Short mmCIF file of C-alpha atoms and ligand atoms in Angstrom, two decimals:
data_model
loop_
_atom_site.label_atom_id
_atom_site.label_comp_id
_atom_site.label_asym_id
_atom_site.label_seq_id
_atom_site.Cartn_x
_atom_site.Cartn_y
_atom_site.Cartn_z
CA UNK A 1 -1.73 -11.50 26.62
CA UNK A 2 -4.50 -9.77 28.14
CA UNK A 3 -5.55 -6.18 27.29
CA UNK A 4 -4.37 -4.44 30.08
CA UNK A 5 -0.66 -6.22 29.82
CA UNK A 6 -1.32 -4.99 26.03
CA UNK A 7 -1.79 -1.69 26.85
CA UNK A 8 1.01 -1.60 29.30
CA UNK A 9 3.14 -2.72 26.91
CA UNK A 10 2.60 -0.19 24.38
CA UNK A 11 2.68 2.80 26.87
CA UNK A 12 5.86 5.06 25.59
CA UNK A 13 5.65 3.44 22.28
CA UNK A 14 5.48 5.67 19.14
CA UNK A 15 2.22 6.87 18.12
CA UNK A 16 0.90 4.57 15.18
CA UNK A 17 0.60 5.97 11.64
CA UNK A 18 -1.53 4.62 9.24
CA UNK A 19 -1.75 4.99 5.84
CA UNK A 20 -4.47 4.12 3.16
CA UNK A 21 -4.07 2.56 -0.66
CA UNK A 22 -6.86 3.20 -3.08
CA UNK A 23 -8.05 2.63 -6.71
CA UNK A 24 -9.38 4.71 -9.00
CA UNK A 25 -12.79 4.05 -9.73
CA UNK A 26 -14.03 2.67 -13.14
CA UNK A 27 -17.88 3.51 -12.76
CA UNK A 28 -19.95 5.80 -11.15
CA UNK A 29 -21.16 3.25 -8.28
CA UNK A 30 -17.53 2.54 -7.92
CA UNK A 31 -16.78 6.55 -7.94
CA UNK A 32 -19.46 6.14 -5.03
CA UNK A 33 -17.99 3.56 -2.74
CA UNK A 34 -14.70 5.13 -3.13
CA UNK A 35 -16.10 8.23 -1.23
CA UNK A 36 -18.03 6.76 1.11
CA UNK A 37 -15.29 4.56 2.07
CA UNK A 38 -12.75 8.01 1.86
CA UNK A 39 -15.15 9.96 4.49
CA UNK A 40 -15.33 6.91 6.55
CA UNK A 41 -11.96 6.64 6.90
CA UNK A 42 -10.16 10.51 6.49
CA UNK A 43 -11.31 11.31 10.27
CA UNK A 44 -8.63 8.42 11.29
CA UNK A 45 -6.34 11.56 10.23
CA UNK A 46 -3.88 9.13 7.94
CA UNK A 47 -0.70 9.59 7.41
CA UNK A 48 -1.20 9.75 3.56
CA UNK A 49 -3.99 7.97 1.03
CA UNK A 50 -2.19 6.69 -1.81
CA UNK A 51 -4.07 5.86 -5.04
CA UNK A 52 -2.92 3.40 -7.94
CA UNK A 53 -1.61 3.91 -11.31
CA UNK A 54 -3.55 0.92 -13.46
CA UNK A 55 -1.57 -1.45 -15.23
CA UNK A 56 0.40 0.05 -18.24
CA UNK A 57 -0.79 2.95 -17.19
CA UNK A 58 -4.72 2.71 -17.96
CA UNK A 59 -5.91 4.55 -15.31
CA UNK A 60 -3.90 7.44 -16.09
CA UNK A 61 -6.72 10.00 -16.19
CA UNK A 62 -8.76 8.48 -13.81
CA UNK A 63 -5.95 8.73 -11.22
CA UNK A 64 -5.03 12.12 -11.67
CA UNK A 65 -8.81 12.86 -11.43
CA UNK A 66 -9.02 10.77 -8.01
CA UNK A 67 -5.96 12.71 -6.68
CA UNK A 68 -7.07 16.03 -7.57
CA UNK A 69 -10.56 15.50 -5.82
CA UNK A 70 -8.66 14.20 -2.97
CA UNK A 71 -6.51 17.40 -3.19
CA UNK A 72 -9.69 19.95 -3.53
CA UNK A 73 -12.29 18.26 -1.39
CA UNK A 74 -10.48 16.59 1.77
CA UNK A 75 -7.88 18.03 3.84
CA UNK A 76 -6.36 14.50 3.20
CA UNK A 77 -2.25 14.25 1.72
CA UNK A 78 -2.50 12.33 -1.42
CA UNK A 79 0.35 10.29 -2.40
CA UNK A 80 -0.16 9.47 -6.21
CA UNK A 81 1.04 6.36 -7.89
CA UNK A 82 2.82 6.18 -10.97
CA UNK A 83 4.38 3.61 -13.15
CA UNK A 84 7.02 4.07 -15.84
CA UNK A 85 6.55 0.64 -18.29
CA UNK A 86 4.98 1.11 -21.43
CA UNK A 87 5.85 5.09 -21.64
CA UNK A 88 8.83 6.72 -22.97
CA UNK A 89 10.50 8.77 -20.58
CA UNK A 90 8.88 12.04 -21.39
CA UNK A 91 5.10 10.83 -21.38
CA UNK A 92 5.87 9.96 -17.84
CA UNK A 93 7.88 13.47 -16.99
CA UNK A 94 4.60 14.45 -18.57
CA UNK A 95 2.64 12.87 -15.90
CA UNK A 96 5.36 14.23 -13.10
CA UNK A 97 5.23 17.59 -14.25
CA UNK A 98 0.81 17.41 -13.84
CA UNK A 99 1.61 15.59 -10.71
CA UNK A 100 3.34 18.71 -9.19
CA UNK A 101 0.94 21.59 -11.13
CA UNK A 102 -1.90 19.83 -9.47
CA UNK A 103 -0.41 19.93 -5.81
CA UNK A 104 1.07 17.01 -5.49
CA UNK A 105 3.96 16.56 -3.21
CA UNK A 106 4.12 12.41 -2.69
CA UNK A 107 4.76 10.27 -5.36
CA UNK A 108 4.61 5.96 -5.08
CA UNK A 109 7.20 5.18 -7.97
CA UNK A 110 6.53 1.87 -9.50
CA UNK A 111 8.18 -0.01 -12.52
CA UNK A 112 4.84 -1.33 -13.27
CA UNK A 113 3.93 -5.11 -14.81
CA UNK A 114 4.07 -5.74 -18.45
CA UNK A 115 0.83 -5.11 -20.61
CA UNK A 116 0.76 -8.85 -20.60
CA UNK A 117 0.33 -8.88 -16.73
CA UNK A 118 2.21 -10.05 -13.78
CA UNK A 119 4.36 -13.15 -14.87
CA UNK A 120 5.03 -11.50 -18.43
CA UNK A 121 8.76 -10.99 -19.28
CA UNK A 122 9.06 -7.59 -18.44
CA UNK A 123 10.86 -5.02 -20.89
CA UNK A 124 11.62 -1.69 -20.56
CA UNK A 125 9.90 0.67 -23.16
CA UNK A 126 12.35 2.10 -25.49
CA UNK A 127 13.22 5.41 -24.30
CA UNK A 128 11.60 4.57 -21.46
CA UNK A 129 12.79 4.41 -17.68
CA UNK A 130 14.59 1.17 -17.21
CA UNK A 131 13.28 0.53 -13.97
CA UNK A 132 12.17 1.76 -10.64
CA UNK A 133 15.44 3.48 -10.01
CA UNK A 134 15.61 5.00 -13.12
CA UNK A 135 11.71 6.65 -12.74
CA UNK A 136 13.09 7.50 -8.58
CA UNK A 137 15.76 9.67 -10.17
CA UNK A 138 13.92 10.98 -13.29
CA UNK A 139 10.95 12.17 -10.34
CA UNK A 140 13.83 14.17 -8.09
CA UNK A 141 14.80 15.60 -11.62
CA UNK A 142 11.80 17.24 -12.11
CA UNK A 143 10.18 17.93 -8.79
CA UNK A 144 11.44 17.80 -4.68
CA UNK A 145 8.18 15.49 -4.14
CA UNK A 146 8.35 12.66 -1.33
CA UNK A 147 8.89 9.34 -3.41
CA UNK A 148 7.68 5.96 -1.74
CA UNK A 149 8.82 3.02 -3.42
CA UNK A 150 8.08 -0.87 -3.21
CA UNK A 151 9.62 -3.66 -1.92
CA UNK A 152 9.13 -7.47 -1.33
CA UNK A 153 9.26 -9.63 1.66
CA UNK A 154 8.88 -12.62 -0.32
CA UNK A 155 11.28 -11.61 -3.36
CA UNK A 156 9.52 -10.06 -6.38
CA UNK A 157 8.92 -12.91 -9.14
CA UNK A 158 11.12 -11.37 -11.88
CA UNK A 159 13.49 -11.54 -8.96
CA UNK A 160 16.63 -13.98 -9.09
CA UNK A 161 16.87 -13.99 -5.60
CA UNK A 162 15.96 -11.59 -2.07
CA UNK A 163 19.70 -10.00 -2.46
CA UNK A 164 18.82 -9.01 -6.19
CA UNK A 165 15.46 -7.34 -4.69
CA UNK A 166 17.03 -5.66 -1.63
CA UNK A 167 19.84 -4.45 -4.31
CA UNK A 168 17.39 -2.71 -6.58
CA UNK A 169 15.67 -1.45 -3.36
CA UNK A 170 18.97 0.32 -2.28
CA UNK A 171 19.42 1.82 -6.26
CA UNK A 172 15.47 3.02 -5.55
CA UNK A 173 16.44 4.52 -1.95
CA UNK A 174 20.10 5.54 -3.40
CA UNK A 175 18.32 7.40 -6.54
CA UNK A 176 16.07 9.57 -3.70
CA UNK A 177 13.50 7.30 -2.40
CA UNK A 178 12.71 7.88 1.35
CA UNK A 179 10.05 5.50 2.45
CA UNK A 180 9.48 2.07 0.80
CA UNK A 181 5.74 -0.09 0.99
CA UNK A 182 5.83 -3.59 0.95
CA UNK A 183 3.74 -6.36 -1.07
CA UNK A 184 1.24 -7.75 1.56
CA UNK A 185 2.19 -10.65 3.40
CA UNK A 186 0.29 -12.85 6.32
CA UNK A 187 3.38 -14.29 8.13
CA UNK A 188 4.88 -11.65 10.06
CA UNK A 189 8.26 -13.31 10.48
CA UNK A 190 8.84 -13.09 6.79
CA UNK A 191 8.89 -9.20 7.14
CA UNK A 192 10.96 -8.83 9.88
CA UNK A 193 13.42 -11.37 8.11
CA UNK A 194 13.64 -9.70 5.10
CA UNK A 195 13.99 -6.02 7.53
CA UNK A 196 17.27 -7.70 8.76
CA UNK A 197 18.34 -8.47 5.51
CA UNK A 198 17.59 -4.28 4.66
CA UNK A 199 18.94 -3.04 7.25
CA UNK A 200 22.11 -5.36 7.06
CA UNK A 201 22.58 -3.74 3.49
CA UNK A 202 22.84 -0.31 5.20
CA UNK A 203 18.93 0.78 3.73
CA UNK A 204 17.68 3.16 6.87
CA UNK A 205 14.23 4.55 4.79
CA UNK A 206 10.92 2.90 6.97
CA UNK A 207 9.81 -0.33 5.45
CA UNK A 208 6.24 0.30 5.90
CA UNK A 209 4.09 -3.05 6.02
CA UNK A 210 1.62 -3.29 3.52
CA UNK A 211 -1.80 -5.17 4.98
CA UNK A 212 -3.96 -6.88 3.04
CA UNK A 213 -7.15 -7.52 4.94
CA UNK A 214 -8.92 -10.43 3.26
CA UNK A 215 -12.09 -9.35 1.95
CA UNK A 216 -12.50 -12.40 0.17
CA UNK A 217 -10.02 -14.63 0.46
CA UNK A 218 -10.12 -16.58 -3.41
CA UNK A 219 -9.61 -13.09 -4.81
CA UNK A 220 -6.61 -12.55 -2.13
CA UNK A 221 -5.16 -15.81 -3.22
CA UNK A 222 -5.30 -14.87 -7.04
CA UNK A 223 -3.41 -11.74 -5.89
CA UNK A 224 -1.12 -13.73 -3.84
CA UNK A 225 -0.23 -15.93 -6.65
CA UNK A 226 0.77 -13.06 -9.18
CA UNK A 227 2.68 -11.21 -6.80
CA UNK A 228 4.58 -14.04 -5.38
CA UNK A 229 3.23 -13.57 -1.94
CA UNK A 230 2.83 -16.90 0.11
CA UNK A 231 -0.93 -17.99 1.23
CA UNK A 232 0.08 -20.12 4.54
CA UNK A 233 -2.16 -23.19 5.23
CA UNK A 234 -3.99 -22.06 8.10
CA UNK A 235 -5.03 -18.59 6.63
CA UNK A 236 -6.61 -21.09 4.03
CA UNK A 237 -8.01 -23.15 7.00
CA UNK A 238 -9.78 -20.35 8.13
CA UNK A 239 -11.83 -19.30 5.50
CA UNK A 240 -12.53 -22.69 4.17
CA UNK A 241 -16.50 -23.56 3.81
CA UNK A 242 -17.15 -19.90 4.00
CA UNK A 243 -17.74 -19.29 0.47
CA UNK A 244 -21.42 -18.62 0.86
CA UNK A 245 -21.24 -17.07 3.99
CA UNK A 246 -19.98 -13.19 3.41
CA UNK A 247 -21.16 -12.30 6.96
CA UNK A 248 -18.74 -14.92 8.47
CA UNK A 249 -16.10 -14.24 6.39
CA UNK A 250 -15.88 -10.75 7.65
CA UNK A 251 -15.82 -11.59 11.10
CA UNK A 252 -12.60 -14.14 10.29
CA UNK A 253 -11.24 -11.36 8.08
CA UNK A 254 -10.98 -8.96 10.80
CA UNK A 255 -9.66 -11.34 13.30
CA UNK A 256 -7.10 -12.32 10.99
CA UNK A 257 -5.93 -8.52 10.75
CA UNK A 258 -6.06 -7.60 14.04
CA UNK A 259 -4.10 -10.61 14.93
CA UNK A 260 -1.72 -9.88 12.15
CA UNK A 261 -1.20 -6.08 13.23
CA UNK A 262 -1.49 -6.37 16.97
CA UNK A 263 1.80 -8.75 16.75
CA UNK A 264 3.20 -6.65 14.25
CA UNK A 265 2.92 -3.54 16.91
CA UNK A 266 4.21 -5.88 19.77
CA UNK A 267 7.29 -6.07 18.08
CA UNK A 268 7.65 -2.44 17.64
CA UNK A 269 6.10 -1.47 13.89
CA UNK A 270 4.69 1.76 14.66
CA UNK A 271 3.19 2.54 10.59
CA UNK A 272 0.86 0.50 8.71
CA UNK A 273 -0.51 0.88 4.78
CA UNK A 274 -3.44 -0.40 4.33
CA UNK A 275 -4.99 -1.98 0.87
CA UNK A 276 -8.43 -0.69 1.38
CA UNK A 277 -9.60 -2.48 -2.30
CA UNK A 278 -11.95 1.17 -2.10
CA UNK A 279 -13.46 -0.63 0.87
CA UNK A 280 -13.69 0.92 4.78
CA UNK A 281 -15.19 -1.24 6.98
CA UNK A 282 -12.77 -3.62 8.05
CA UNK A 283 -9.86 -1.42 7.81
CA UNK A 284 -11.95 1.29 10.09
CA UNK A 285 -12.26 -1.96 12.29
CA UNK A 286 -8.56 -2.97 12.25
CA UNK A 287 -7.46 1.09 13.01
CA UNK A 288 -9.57 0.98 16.03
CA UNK A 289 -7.83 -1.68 17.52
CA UNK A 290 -4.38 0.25 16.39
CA UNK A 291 -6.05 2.98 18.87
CA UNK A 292 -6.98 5.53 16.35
CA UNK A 293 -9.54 7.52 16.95
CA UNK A 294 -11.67 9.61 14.38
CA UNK A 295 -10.49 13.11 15.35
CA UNK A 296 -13.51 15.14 17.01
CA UNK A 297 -15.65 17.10 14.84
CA UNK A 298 -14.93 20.96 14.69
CA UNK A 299 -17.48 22.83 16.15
CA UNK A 300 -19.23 25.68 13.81
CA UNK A 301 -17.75 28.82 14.03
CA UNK A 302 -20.84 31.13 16.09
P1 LIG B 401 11.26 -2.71 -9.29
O1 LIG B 401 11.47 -2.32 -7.87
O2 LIG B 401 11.87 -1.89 -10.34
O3 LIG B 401 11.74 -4.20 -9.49
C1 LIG B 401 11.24 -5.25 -8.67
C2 LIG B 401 12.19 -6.42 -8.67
O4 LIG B 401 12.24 -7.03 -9.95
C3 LIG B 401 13.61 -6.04 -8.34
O5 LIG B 401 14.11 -6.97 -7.47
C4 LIG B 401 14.35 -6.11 -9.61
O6 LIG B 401 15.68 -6.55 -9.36
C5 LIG B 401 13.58 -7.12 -10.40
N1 LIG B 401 13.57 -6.74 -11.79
C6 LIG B 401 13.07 -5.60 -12.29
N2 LIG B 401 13.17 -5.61 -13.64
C7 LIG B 401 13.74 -6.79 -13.95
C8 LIG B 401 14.12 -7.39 -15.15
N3 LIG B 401 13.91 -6.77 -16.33
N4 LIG B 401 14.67 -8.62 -15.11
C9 LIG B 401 14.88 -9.23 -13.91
N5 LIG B 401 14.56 -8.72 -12.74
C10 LIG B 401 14.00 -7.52 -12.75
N6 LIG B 401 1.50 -1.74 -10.04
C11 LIG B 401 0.80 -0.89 -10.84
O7 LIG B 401 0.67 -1.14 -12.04
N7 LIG B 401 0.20 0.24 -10.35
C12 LIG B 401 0.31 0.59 -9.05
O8 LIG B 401 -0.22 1.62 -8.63
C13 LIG B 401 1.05 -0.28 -8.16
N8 LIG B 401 1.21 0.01 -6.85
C14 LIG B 401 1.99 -0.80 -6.05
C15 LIG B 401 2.20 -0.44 -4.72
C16 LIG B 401 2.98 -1.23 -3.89
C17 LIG B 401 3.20 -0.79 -2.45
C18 LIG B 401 3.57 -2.43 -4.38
C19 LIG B 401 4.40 -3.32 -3.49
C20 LIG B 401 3.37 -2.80 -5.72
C21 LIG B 401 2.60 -2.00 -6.57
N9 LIG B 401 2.39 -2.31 -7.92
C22 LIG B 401 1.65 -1.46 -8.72
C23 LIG B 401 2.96 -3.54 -8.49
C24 LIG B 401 4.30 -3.30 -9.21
O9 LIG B 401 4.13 -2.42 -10.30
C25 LIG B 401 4.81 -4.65 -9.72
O10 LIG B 401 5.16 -5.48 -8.66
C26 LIG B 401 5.92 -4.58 -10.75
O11 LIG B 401 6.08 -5.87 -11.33
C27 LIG B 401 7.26 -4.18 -10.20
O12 LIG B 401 7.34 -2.82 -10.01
P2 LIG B 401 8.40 -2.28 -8.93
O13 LIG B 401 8.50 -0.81 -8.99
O14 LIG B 401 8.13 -2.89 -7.64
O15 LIG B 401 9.73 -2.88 -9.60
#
């Protein structure tokens, strides 16, 4: 399709919405990406930036600190992670209850992997929130906060099957949820299968697609593996004999995304969330080609 038929196409089309996923930094050169890669990107006016809750809840501090420097310093909306395993139920109301002292008026409610990692039988603390659901209605308990919630094209692994995921995805959205993320995927027929199969169970929230654009693809494929996400073939094709060539690999990354979100948007997805990995480049790259512009810069009051 050329551009013009592109464009044409997409005239009358809802305006695209992006939003951006980040991680709280563990060092101060990773404090300092993180904020270059923040300003880089804020002027693309998202939607929300969302940052992560580390596994078991490490980064517990070190998110609310991210959020609340997000809150004071950018006229960004933060949406904060927050995971319930490995907490009883009132260390995490705990965490709510700072959530919505410190501002904060989006929450992404996650069950969380085991201490152990992804692939770990999972167990619920004792006096803990059983599962997603459980934390979705234990958040609208406490505050009136916008919860986004997870779900997965390509069935979670603890998953017996996509009707077991898409049920606990309707407990999430039944329990207050109004907006649910998926894992990342690079077929885009998988997520408008598995949309069919929501929608068919009567879930109306937006499935937002998550994008992963592949920075470097062995670290994407260790990802892939503990999330259940499928690596096609080709996508390994692509990057194959680049391992020593980060310059190239770019290049392929970002024609991989754009490929991946330009089809998405010819078939009518109008929101995207983005997993930065703290980086801006590519994704600035890939919002471009969305259309987004950096909004214009206000002029100094004389
Ligand atoms: P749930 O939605 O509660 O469950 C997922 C699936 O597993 C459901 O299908 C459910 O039926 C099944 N299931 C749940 N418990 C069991 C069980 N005991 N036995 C059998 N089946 C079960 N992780 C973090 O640590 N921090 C983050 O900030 C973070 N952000 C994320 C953001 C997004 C958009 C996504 C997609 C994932 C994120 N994760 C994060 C990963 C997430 O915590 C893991 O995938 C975790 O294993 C599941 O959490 P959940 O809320 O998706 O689980």
């Amino acid at each position: 399709m050329s551009d013009s038929e592109r464009a044409s196409r997409h005239v009358g089309r809802p305006r695209i919405r992006v939003s951006f996923e980040f991680f709280p930094p563990k060092t101060e050169e990773m404090e300092r990406t993180l904020w270059d890669s923040i300003e880089r990107l804020a002027p693309l006016r998202p939607n929300f930036v969302s940052v992560t809750y580390g596994a078991g809840g490490s980064t517990r501090e070190r998110t609310h600190a991210t959020v609340k420097r997000i809150l004071s310093q950018t006229a960004l909306t933060p949406a904060a992670h927050l995971t319930c395993v490995s907490a009883t139920c009132g260390e995490v109301d705990d965490v709510i209850r700072a959530y919505h002292d410190a501002g904060v008026r989006h929450i992404v409610a996650l069950r969380g992997d085991p201490a152990g990692g992804a692939g770990e039988k999972y167990a619920p603390h004792p006096g803990g929130y059983e599962n997603g659901a459980a934390l979705v209605a234990g958040i609208k308990r406490i505050t009136d906060a916008e919860v986004t919630v997870s779900a997965y094209p390509e069935k979670h692994p603890d998953s017996a099957s996509v009707d077991a995921d898409i049920d606990m995805l309707k407990a999430k959205v039944d329990a207050g949820a109004s907006r649910a993320i998926t894992q990342f995927f690079f077929e885009n027929d998988l997520y408008f299968r598995y949309l069919d199969r929501v929608r068919a169970r009567g879930i109306a929230v937006p499935v937002t697609p998550g994008i992963l654009p592949v920075q470097n693809f062995k670290q994407a494929k260790g990802f892939a593996e503990r999330t259940g996400a499928s690596v096609p073939d080709w996508l390994a094709a692509r990057f194959d004999g680049l391992d020593d060539d980060p310059a190239t690999r770019k290049l392929i990354a970002a024609a991989i995304a754009a490929e991946q979100v330009l089809d998405l948007v010819d078939r009518g997805v109008s929101d995207f969330h983005f997993y930065t990995m703290n980086r801006a480049d590519l994704v600035y790259a890939i919002c471009h080609l969305l259309g987004l512009r950096p909004a214009p810069k206000q002029e100094a009051a004389e």
